[in-house]
């Protein structure tokens, strides 16, 4: 690859005048303008935004030179593709020794590690150092720590191909940057920022739970969980606000630096309540404000040393995080896993933290990767925006009915912010008077959506529900932090003065807690309204959609329903007969072995207004499983599928299930639609092909299968195969095996014995998937309880299960493997 003439000229000029450039008077702004900017332009980057992209889509973001207590608050450059950060560049003046100076390296690594970027660059043009920024930075690190390459300016021409193939714009677009990260960056000592921060706040929870339980003996387990969560959320919010320049740097640390640290924190809460008006800080009754105020936090006793230790760890030099660049989706990833555990009080009122039963059953918490979230949001929301103005979107409402930590709602909110920003910027001159106040200009001349407009967009368009009250609070926290992105203390004060309003909205009317699948008729139908205890009400947590969101359903429903619903068999989630029977009575798709995701699909369609869109990621087995015929039939009855994307191998680590993203329009005439296949790997979707499905062919098929047999070229092939082949069902009985409840909760369901002769009378010998191999099975000594309560799932057909011999197979992947059972 030839070296651009620009680069040769830059190198020669620097060489000729190196002594003057290395003097202290030659500053960082000069070296950026004269050398660093042209260098990256030679690498193909639009450093000056000559293409005129809107702010959210600029390739290179030049951060403001904001300093707090002499400490820079943002990296100098953020290089992006499609609005997604790829790497940071931190610039220094040539007088700074980058090879031997530790401070600059620590600064860059702290920024990039907090932003969850794999590599980033430190340069003064004279020197160029690339760092593996997945390695957690420590103040004591030498400047060589995590450095994976070092060049001097004289090396640029000879090593231009190496530079451009790693950091050139085309290299990033074509994936060479990702390959460079995988090969050049060592994984030794890496610690992802989300994993580290998760460990951090889990430690806070443990400390706060123990001290609050010890010093507040009247606290119930539920109240303890709530107040610990609120304390963590408030501390996180206030500390992030400081690094973003919205709050004075160090005020949280100063507030707890007194003998009674908690009283100082309460004073800070009161200030935040007056300023922000969000449900996060809500301690007194106010007219027109949703939700009940938090009176519990104000009367707690909390150990000062524990609180001071937590806060001290959030400040330099102990803190490795730079919260100004910590992405909101990383915070969501942290909280999603954090919510997988709960505080339990022992008989002696001691607090212990343990995994929730449903998380234990699932083998962990699985956070939906951001590229998948973005795909779902774009395909659900973009078609609803085409050719419209902001005023046309008054009835646009997006909901996630199982919002968890809020990742889908956060992505939808960011998508709408970007769309509004682009629209206002493009139409600024034409509608300057009409939309006055919806944009503001910062000190660098950049246009941002005003705080009032960001609040309006959030309240008008974003809704969510979750059964877990802690998840609801986390979703609110993430959305509120997003409202503040790009704001400063000055812009907030101006907004509060101009509009006589507080800085944040109260989301109590948008993000609500409840069971999205069970309404309040659950109790009335059984005549139990007067007999319901608080614990039973909390356990079921019924949710009446039309009463909670009257304006939405007055307009016909939500415009878009998105999300990743839980995948749980109903015999595991609903362990009492009342809830089971309610589900079977109220959901058309509830037949045979029902998973909660089936119910959320039906509920999602019902929540969507005619012409609206529903898009979710689920297991892929709903496309072909014979027992889900009713679900496929229901899908075609209520809407028009846009497409289905089948993800071979799934998207969740350590989960052996293929996933599918379905996108559909509710209502409308049916027409053939594509089923696409792709592989998700390292943040990328690689297409693997597609086939067309004709809804008419699906409905004429007795099993309503969404396969290539239902239309297109494959339909004829399938018909020929069907006419000339034997079906397995024609020569054998085919059925599922037994499927039990959670063995960790119901320990007696499965026992271990040493021989078939020792199986008790009320048990039968059983096999699990790991006992089934190719050609043969090996019994492992397990026996399962044979009674009506345990027999909730699968097929309990003694004649077939105890048949001898029979063939068994575990989950069929690409290559089915059958073993012969000769023991019955």
Coordinates of N, CA and C in Angstrom, one line a residue, residues 73-264:
X73 N -12.1 15.5 31.6 CA -13.3 14.8 31.8 C -13.7 14.0 30.6
X74 N -13.0 14.1 29.5 CA -13.4 13.3 28.3 C -12.2 13.1 27.4
X75 N -12.2 12.0 26.7 CA -11.1 11.8 25.7 C -11.2 12.8 24.6
X76 N -10.1 13.0 23.9 CA -10.0 14.1 22.9 C -10.8 13.7 21.6
X77 N -10.7 12.4 21.2 CA -11.4 12.0 20.0 C -12.1 10.7 20.3
X78 N -13.3 10.6 19.7 CA -14.0 9.3 19.7 C -14.3 9.0 18.3
X79 N -13.7 7.8 17.8 CA -13.9 7.4 16.4 C -15.1 6.4 16.3
X80 N -16.0 6.6 15.4 CA -17.2 5.9 15.4 C -17.6 5.4 14.0
X81 N -18.4 4.4 14.0 CA -19.0 3.9 12.7 C -20.5 3.8 13.0
X82 N -21.3 4.5 12.2 CA -22.8 4.4 12.5 C -23.2 4.9 13.8
X83 N -22.4 5.8 14.5 CA -22.8 6.2 15.8 C -22.2 5.3 16.9
X84 N -21.6 4.2 16.6 CA -21.1 3.3 17.6 C -19.6 3.5 17.8
X85 N -19.1 3.7 19.0 CA -17.7 3.9 19.3 C -16.9 2.7 18.9
X86 N -15.7 3.0 18.3 CA -14.8 1.9 18.0 C -13.5 2.0 18.8
X87 N -13.0 3.2 18.9 CA -11.8 3.5 19.7 C -11.7 4.9 20.1
X88 N -10.9 5.2 21.2 CA -10.6 6.6 21.6 C -9.2 6.9 21.1
X89 N -9.0 8.2 21.0 CA -7.6 8.7 20.8 C -7.4 9.9 21.8
X90 N -6.4 9.7 22.6 CA -6.1 10.8 23.6 C -4.8 11.5 23.1
X91 N -4.9 12.8 22.9 CA -3.8 13.6 22.4 C -3.1 14.4 23.5
X92 N -1.8 14.5 23.3 CA -0.9 15.2 24.2 C 0.0 16.1 23.4
X93 N 0.5 17.1 24.0 CA 1.5 18.0 23.3 C 2.9 17.2 23.2
X94 N 3.7 17.5 22.2 CA 4.9 16.7 22.1 C 5.9 16.8 23.3
X95 N 5.7 17.9 24.1 CA 6.6 18.0 25.2 C 6.4 16.9 26.3
X96 N 5.3 16.2 26.2 CA 4.9 15.1 27.1 C 5.6 13.8 26.6
X97 N 6.3 13.1 27.5 CA 7.0 11.9 27.2 C 6.0 10.7 27.3
X98 N 5.5 10.2 26.2 CA 4.5 9.2 26.3 C 5.0 7.8 26.6
X99 N 6.3 7.6 26.2 CA 6.9 6.2 26.4 C 7.1 5.9 27.9
X100 N 7.6 7.0 28.6 CA 8.0 6.7 30.0 C 7.1 7.4 31.0
X101 N 6.1 8.2 30.5 CA 5.2 8.9 31.4 C 4.0 8.1 31.7
X102 N 3.7 7.8 33.0 CA 2.6 6.9 33.3 C 1.2 7.6 33.3
X103 N 1.2 8.9 33.6 CA -0.1 9.6 33.8 C -1.0 9.6 32.6
X104 N -0.4 9.9 31.4 CA -1.2 9.9 30.2 C -1.7 8.5 29.8
X105 N -0.9 7.5 30.0 CA -1.4 6.1 29.7 C -2.5 5.7 30.6
X106 N -2.4 6.1 31.9 CA -3.5 5.7 32.9 C -4.8 6.4 32.5
X107 N -4.6 7.7 32.1 CA -5.8 8.5 31.7 C -6.5 7.9 30.5
X108 N -5.8 7.6 29.5 CA -6.4 7.0 28.3 C -7.1 5.6 28.7
X109 N -6.3 4.8 29.4 CA -6.8 3.4 29.7 C -8.1 3.5 30.6
X110 N -8.1 4.5 31.4 CA -9.3 4.7 32.3 C -10.5 5.0 31.5
X111 N -10.4 5.9 30.5 CA -11.5 6.3 29.7 C -12.0 5.1 28.9
X112 N -11.0 4.5 28.2 CA -11.4 3.4 27.2 C -11.9 2.2 27.9
X113 N -11.3 1.8 29.1 CA -11.8 0.7 29.8 C -13.2 0.9 30.3
X114 N -13.5 2.1 30.8 CA -14.8 2.5 31.3 C -15.9 2.5 30.2
X115 N -15.4 2.8 29.0 CA -16.3 2.8 27.8 C -16.4 1.5 27.2
X116 N -15.7 0.5 27.7 CA -15.8 -0.9 27.2 C -15.3 -1.1 25.8
X117 N -14.2 -0.3 25.5 CA -13.6 -0.4 24.2 C -12.3 -1.3 24.3
X118 N -12.1 -2.1 23.3 CA -11.0 -3.1 23.4 C -9.6 -2.5 23.3
X119 N -9.4 -1.5 22.4 CA -8.1 -0.9 22.2 C -8.3 0.6 22.0
X120 N -7.3 1.4 22.3 CA -7.4 2.9 22.1 C -5.9 3.4 21.9
X121 N -5.8 4.6 21.5 CA -4.5 5.2 21.0 C -4.2 6.4 21.9
X122 N -2.9 6.5 22.3 CA -2.3 7.7 22.9 C -1.3 8.2 21.9
X123 N -1.4 9.5 21.6 CA -0.4 10.1 20.6 C -0.2 11.6 20.8
X124 N 1.0 12.0 20.5 CA 1.3 13.4 20.4 C 1.9 13.7 19.0
X125 N 1.6 12.8 18.1 CA 2.2 12.7 16.7 C 3.6 12.2 16.7
X126 N 4.4 12.7 17.6 CA 5.8 12.3 17.7 C 5.9 10.8 18.1
X127 N 4.9 10.4 19.0 CA 4.8 9.1 19.5 C 3.4 8.5 19.3
X128 N 3.3 7.3 19.1 CA 2.0 6.6 18.9 C 2.0 5.3 19.7
X129 N 1.1 5.2 20.7 CA 1.1 4.0 21.5 C -0.4 3.5 21.5
X130 N -0.5 2.2 21.2 CA -1.7 1.5 21.2 C -1.8 0.6 22.5
X131 N -3.0 0.8 23.2 CA -3.2 0.0 24.5 C -4.3 -0.9 24.4
X132 N -4.1 -2.1 25.0 CA -5.2 -3.1 25.2 C -6.0 -2.5 26.4
X133 N -7.2 -1.9 26.1 CA -7.9 -1.3 27.2 C -9.0 -2.2 27.8
X134 N -8.8 -3.5 27.6 CA -9.7 -4.4 28.3 C -9.0 -4.8 29.7
X135 N -7.8 -4.4 29.8 CA -7.1 -4.7 31.1 C -7.3 -3.6 32.1
X136 N -7.8 -3.9 33.2 CA -8.3 -3.0 34.2 C -7.1 -2.1 34.6
X137 N -7.2 -0.8 34.5 CA -6.1 0.1 34.9 C -6.0 0.3 36.4
X138 N -4.7 0.4 36.8 CA -4.4 0.7 38.2 C -3.5 1.9 38.2
X139 N -3.6 2.7 39.2 CA -2.8 4.0 39.3 C -1.3 3.6 39.4
X140 N -0.9 2.5 39.9 CA 0.5 2.1 40.1 C 1.1 1.5 38.8
X141 N 0.3 1.3 37.8 CA 0.8 0.6 36.6 C 1.9 1.5 35.9
X142 N 2.9 0.7 35.4 CA 3.9 1.4 34.6 C 3.3 1.8 33.2
X143 N 3.9 2.7 32.5 CA 3.4 3.1 31.2 C 3.4 2.0 30.2
X144 N 4.2 1.0 30.3 CA 4.2 -0.1 29.4 C 3.1 -1.1 29.6
X145 N 2.5 -1.0 30.8 CA 1.4 -2.0 31.1 C 0.3 -1.9 30.1
X146 N -0.1 -3.0 29.5 CA -1.2 -3.1 28.5 C -0.9 -2.5 27.1
X147 N 0.4 -2.0 27.0 CA 0.7 -1.4 25.7 C 1.1 -2.5 24.7
X148 N 0.4 -2.5 23.5 CA 0.6 -3.6 22.6 C 1.4 -3.1 21.4
X149 N 1.6 -1.8 21.1 CA 2.5 -1.4 20.1 C 2.9 0.0 20.4
X150 N 4.1 0.3 19.9 CA 4.7 1.7 20.1 C 5.4 2.1 18.8
X151 N 5.1 3.3 18.3 CA 5.8 3.8 17.1 C 6.3 5.2 17.3
X152 N 7.3 5.6 16.6 CA 7.7 7.0 16.6 C 7.3 7.6 15.2
X153 N 7.2 8.9 15.1 CA 6.7 9.5 13.8 C 7.5 9.1 12.6
X154 N 8.9 8.8 12.8 CA 9.7 8.3 11.7 C 9.2 7.0 11.1
X155 N 8.5 6.2 12.0 CA 8.1 4.9 11.5 C 6.8 4.9 10.7
X156 N 6.1 6.0 10.6 CA 4.8 6.0 10.0 C 4.9 5.6 8.5
X157 N 5.8 6.1 7.7 CA 5.8 5.7 6.3 C 6.1 4.2 6.1
X158 N 7.1 3.7 6.9 CA 7.5 2.3 6.7 C 6.4 1.3 7.2
X159 N 5.6 1.8 8.2 CA 4.6 0.9 8.8 C 3.2 1.4 8.5
X160 N 3.0 2.1 7.4 CA 1.7 2.6 7.0 C 0.7 1.6 6.8
X161 N 1.1 0.5 6.1 CA 0.1 -0.6 5.9 C -0.4 -1.2 7.2
X162 N 0.5 -1.3 8.2 CA 0.1 -1.8 9.5 C -0.9 -0.9 10.2
X163 N -0.6 0.4 10.1 CA -1.5 1.4 10.7 C -2.9 1.4 10.0
X164 N -2.9 1.5 8.7 CA -4.1 1.6 8.0 C -5.0 0.4 8.1
X165 N -4.3 -0.8 8.1 CA -5.1 -2.1 8.2 C -5.7 -2.3 9.5
X166 N -5.2 -1.6 10.6 CA -5.8 -1.7 11.9 C -6.8 -0.5 12.2
X167 N -6.4 0.7 11.9 CA -7.1 1.9 12.3 C -7.7 2.7 11.2
X168 N -7.5 2.3 9.9 CA -8.1 3.1 8.9 C -9.6 2.9 8.8
X169 N -10.3 3.9 8.3 CA -11.8 3.8 8.3 C -12.3 2.5 7.5
X170 N -11.7 2.3 6.4 CA -12.1 1.1 5.6 C -11.8 -0.2 6.4
X171 N -10.7 -0.2 7.1 CA -10.4 -1.4 7.9 C -11.4 -1.7 9.0
X172 N -11.9 -0.6 9.6 CA -12.9 -0.8 10.6 C -14.2 -1.3 9.9
X173 N -14.6 -0.7 8.8 CA -15.8 -1.1 8.1 C -15.8 -2.5 7.7
X174 N -14.6 -3.0 7.2 CA -14.5 -4.4 6.7 C -14.1 -5.4 7.7
X175 N -14.0 -5.0 9.0 CA -13.7 -6.0 10.0 C -12.3 -6.2 10.4
X176 N -11.3 -5.6 9.7 CA -9.9 -5.7 9.9 C -9.5 -5.2 11.3
X177 N -10.2 -4.2 11.8 CA -10.0 -3.7 13.1 C -10.3 -4.8 14.2
X178 N -11.5 -5.4 14.0 CA -11.8 -6.5 14.9 C -10.8 -7.6 14.9
X179 N -10.3 -8.0 13.8 CA -9.3 -9.0 13.7 C -8.0 -8.6 14.4
X180 N -7.7 -7.3 14.2 CA -6.5 -6.8 14.9 C -6.7 -6.9 16.4
X181 N -7.8 -6.6 16.9 CA -8.1 -6.7 18.3 C -7.9 -8.1 18.8
X182 N -8.4 -9.0 18.1 CA -8.4 -10.4 18.5 C -6.9 -11.0 18.5
X183 N -6.1 -10.5 17.5 CA -4.8 -11.1 17.4 C -3.7 -10.3 18.1
X184 N -3.8 -9.0 18.1 CA -2.8 -8.2 18.7 C -3.0 -8.0 20.2
X185 N -4.2 -8.0 20.7 CA -4.4 -7.7 22.1 C -4.4 -9.0 22.9
X186 N -3.6 -9.0 23.9 CA -3.5 -10.2 24.8 C -4.7 -10.2 25.7
X187 N -5.2 -11.4 26.0 CA -6.3 -11.5 26.9 C -5.8 -11.7 28.4
X188 N -4.5 -11.8 28.6 CA -4.0 -11.9 29.9 C -4.3 -10.7 30.8
X189 N -4.9 -10.9 31.9 CA -5.2 -9.8 32.8 C -6.4 -9.0 32.4
X190 N -7.2 -9.4 31.4 CA -8.3 -8.6 31.0 C -9.4 -8.7 32.0
X191 N -10.1 -7.6 32.2 CA -11.3 -7.6 33.1 C -12.3 -6.6 32.5
X192 N -13.3 -7.1 31.9 CA -14.4 -6.3 31.3 C -14.9 -5.3 32.3
X193 N -15.2 -4.1 31.9 CA -15.7 -3.1 32.9 C -17.0 -3.5 33.5
X194 N -17.9 -4.2 32.7 CA -19.2 -4.6 33.3 C -19.0 -5.6 34.4
X195 N -18.1 -6.6 34.2 CA -17.8 -7.6 35.2 C -17.3 -7.0 36.4
X196 N -16.3 -6.0 36.3 CA -15.7 -5.4 37.4 C -16.7 -4.5 38.2
X197 N -17.5 -3.8 37.4 CA -18.5 -2.9 38.1 C -19.6 -3.8 38.8
X198 N -20.0 -4.9 38.2 CA -20.9 -5.8 38.8 C -20.4 -6.3 40.2
X199 N -19.1 -6.7 40.2 CA -18.5 -7.2 41.4 C -18.5 -6.0 42.5
X200 N -18.3 -4.8 42.0 CA -18.3 -3.6 42.9 C -19.7 -3.4 43.5
X201 N -20.7 -3.4 42.7 CA -22.0 -3.1 43.4 C -22.6 -4.3 44.1
X202 N -22.2 -5.5 43.7 CA -22.5 -6.7 44.5 C -21.9 -6.6 45.9
X203 N -20.7 -6.1 46.0 CA -20.0 -5.8 47.3 C -20.8 -4.8 48.1
X204 N -21.2 -3.7 47.4 CA -22.0 -2.7 48.1 C -23.3 -3.3 48.7
X205 N -24.0 -4.1 47.9 CA -25.2 -4.7 48.3 C -25.0 -5.5 49.6
X206 N -23.9 -6.3 49.6 CA -23.6 -7.2 50.7 C -23.4 -6.4 52.0
X207 N -22.6 -5.3 51.8 CA -22.2 -4.5 53.0 C -23.5 -3.7 53.5
X208 N -24.2 -3.1 52.6 CA -25.4 -2.3 53.0 C -26.5 -3.2 53.6
X209 N -26.7 -4.4 53.0 CA -27.7 -5.3 53.5 C -27.4 -5.7 54.9
X210 N -26.1 -6.0 55.2 CA -25.7 -6.5 56.5 C -25.8 -5.4 57.6
X211 N -25.4 -4.2 57.2 CA -25.4 -3.1 58.2 C -26.9 -2.6 58.4
X212 N -27.7 -2.6 57.3 CA -29.1 -2.1 57.5 C -29.9 -3.1 58.3
X213 N -29.7 -4.4 58.0 CA -30.4 -5.4 58.8 C -30.0 -5.4 60.2
X214 N -28.7 -5.2 60.5 CA -28.2 -5.2 61.9 C -28.8 -4.0 62.7
X215 N -28.8 -2.8 62.0 CA -29.1 -1.6 62.8 C -30.6 -1.2 62.6
X216 N -31.3 -2.0 61.8 CA -32.8 -1.7 61.7 C -33.6 -3.0 61.8
X217 N -33.7 -3.5 63.0 CA -34.3 -4.8 63.2 C -35.8 -4.9 62.8
X218 N -36.4 -3.8 62.6 CA -37.8 -3.9 62.2 C -38.0 -4.0 60.7
X219 N -36.9 -4.0 59.9 CA -37.0 -4.1 58.4 C -37.5 -5.5 58.0
X220 N -38.4 -5.5 57.1 CA -38.8 -6.8 56.5 C -37.8 -7.1 55.4
X221 N -37.8 -8.4 54.9 CA -37.0 -8.7 53.8 C -37.3 -7.9 52.5
X222 N -38.6 -7.7 52.2 CA -38.9 -7.0 51.1 C -38.5 -5.5 51.2
X223 N -38.7 -4.9 52.4 CA -38.3 -3.5 52.6 C -36.7 -3.4 52.5
X224 N -36.0 -4.4 53.0 CA -34.6 -4.3 53.0 C -34.1 -4.4 51.5
X225 N -34.6 -5.2 50.7 CA -34.3 -5.3 49.3 C -34.5 -4.0 48.6
X226 N -35.7 -3.4 48.9 CA -36.0 -2.1 48.2 C -35.1 -1.0 48.6
X227 N -34.8 -0.8 49.9 CA -34.0 0.3 50.4 C -32.5 0.2 50.0
X228 N -32.0 -1.1 50.0 CA -30.6 -1.3 49.5 C -30.5 -0.9 48.0
X229 N -31.5 -1.4 47.2 CA -31.5 -1.1 45.8 C -31.5 0.5 45.6
X230 N -32.4 1.1 46.3 CA -32.6 2.6 46.1 C -31.3 3.3 46.5
X231 N -30.6 2.9 47.6 CA -29.4 3.5 48.0 C -28.3 3.4 46.9
X232 N -28.2 2.2 46.4 CA -27.2 1.9 45.3 C -27.5 2.8 44.1
X233 N -28.8 2.8 43.7 CA -29.2 3.6 42.5 C -28.9 5.0 42.7
X234 N -29.2 5.6 43.9 CA -29.0 7.0 44.1 C -27.5 7.4 44.1
X235 N -26.7 6.5 44.7 CA -25.3 6.8 44.7 C -24.7 6.7 43.3
X236 N -25.1 5.7 42.5 CA -24.6 5.6 41.1 C -25.1 6.8 40.3
X237 N -26.3 7.2 40.5 CA -26.8 8.4 39.7 C -26.0 9.7 40.1
X238 N -25.8 9.9 41.4 CA -25.1 11.1 41.8 C -23.7 11.1 41.3
X239 N -23.0 10.0 41.4 CA -21.6 9.9 41.1 C -21.4 10.1 39.5
X240 N -22.3 9.4 38.7 CA -22.2 9.6 37.3 C -22.5 11.1 36.9
X241 N -23.5 11.7 37.6 CA -23.8 13.1 37.3 C -22.6 14.0 37.6
X242 N -21.8 13.7 38.6 CA -20.6 14.5 38.8 C -19.6 14.4 37.6
X243 N -19.3 13.2 37.2 CA -18.3 13.0 36.1 C -18.8 13.6 34.8
X244 N -20.1 13.7 34.6 CA -20.7 14.3 33.4 C -20.8 15.8 33.5
X245 N -20.4 16.4 34.7 CA -20.4 17.8 34.9 C -21.7 18.4 35.2
X246 N -22.7 17.5 35.5 CA -24.1 18.0 35.9 C -24.1 18.4 37.4
X247 N -23.3 17.7 38.2 CA -23.2 18.0 39.6 C -21.8 18.4 39.9
X248 N -21.5 19.2 41.0 CA -20.2 19.5 41.4 C -19.3 18.3 41.7
X249 N -18.1 18.2 41.1 CA -17.3 17.1 41.4 C -16.9 17.0 42.9
X250 N -17.1 15.8 43.5 CA -16.7 15.6 44.8 C -17.8 15.8 45.9
X251 N -19.0 16.2 45.4 CA -20.0 16.6 46.4 C -20.5 15.3 47.2
X252 N -20.5 14.2 46.5 CA -20.9 12.9 47.2 C -19.9 12.5 48.2
X253 N -18.6 12.6 47.9 CA -17.6 12.3 48.8 C -17.6 13.3 50.0
X254 N -17.8 14.5 49.8 CA -17.9 15.5 50.8 C -19.1 15.3 51.7
X255 N -20.2 14.9 51.1 CA -21.4 14.7 51.9 C -21.3 13.7 53.0
X256 N -20.5 12.6 52.7 CA -20.4 11.5 53.7 C -19.2 11.7 54.6
X257 N -18.4 12.7 54.4 CA -17.2 12.9 55.2 C -17.5 13.6 56.5
X258 N -18.4 13.0 57.2 CA -18.8 13.5 58.6 C -19.1 12.4 59.5
X259 N -19.2 12.7 60.7 CA -19.4 11.6 61.7 C -20.6 10.7 61.4
X260 N -21.7 11.4 61.1 CA -22.9 10.7 60.7 C -23.0 10.8 59.2
X261 N -22.4 9.9 58.5 CA -22.3 9.9 57.0 C -23.7 9.9 56.4
X262 N -24.6 9.1 56.9 CA -25.9 8.9 56.3 C -26.7 10.2 56.3
X263 N -26.6 11.0 57.4 CA -27.3 12.3 57.4 C -26.8 13.2 56.3
X264 N -25.5 13.1 56.0 CA -25.0 13.9 54.9 C -25.6 13.5 53.6

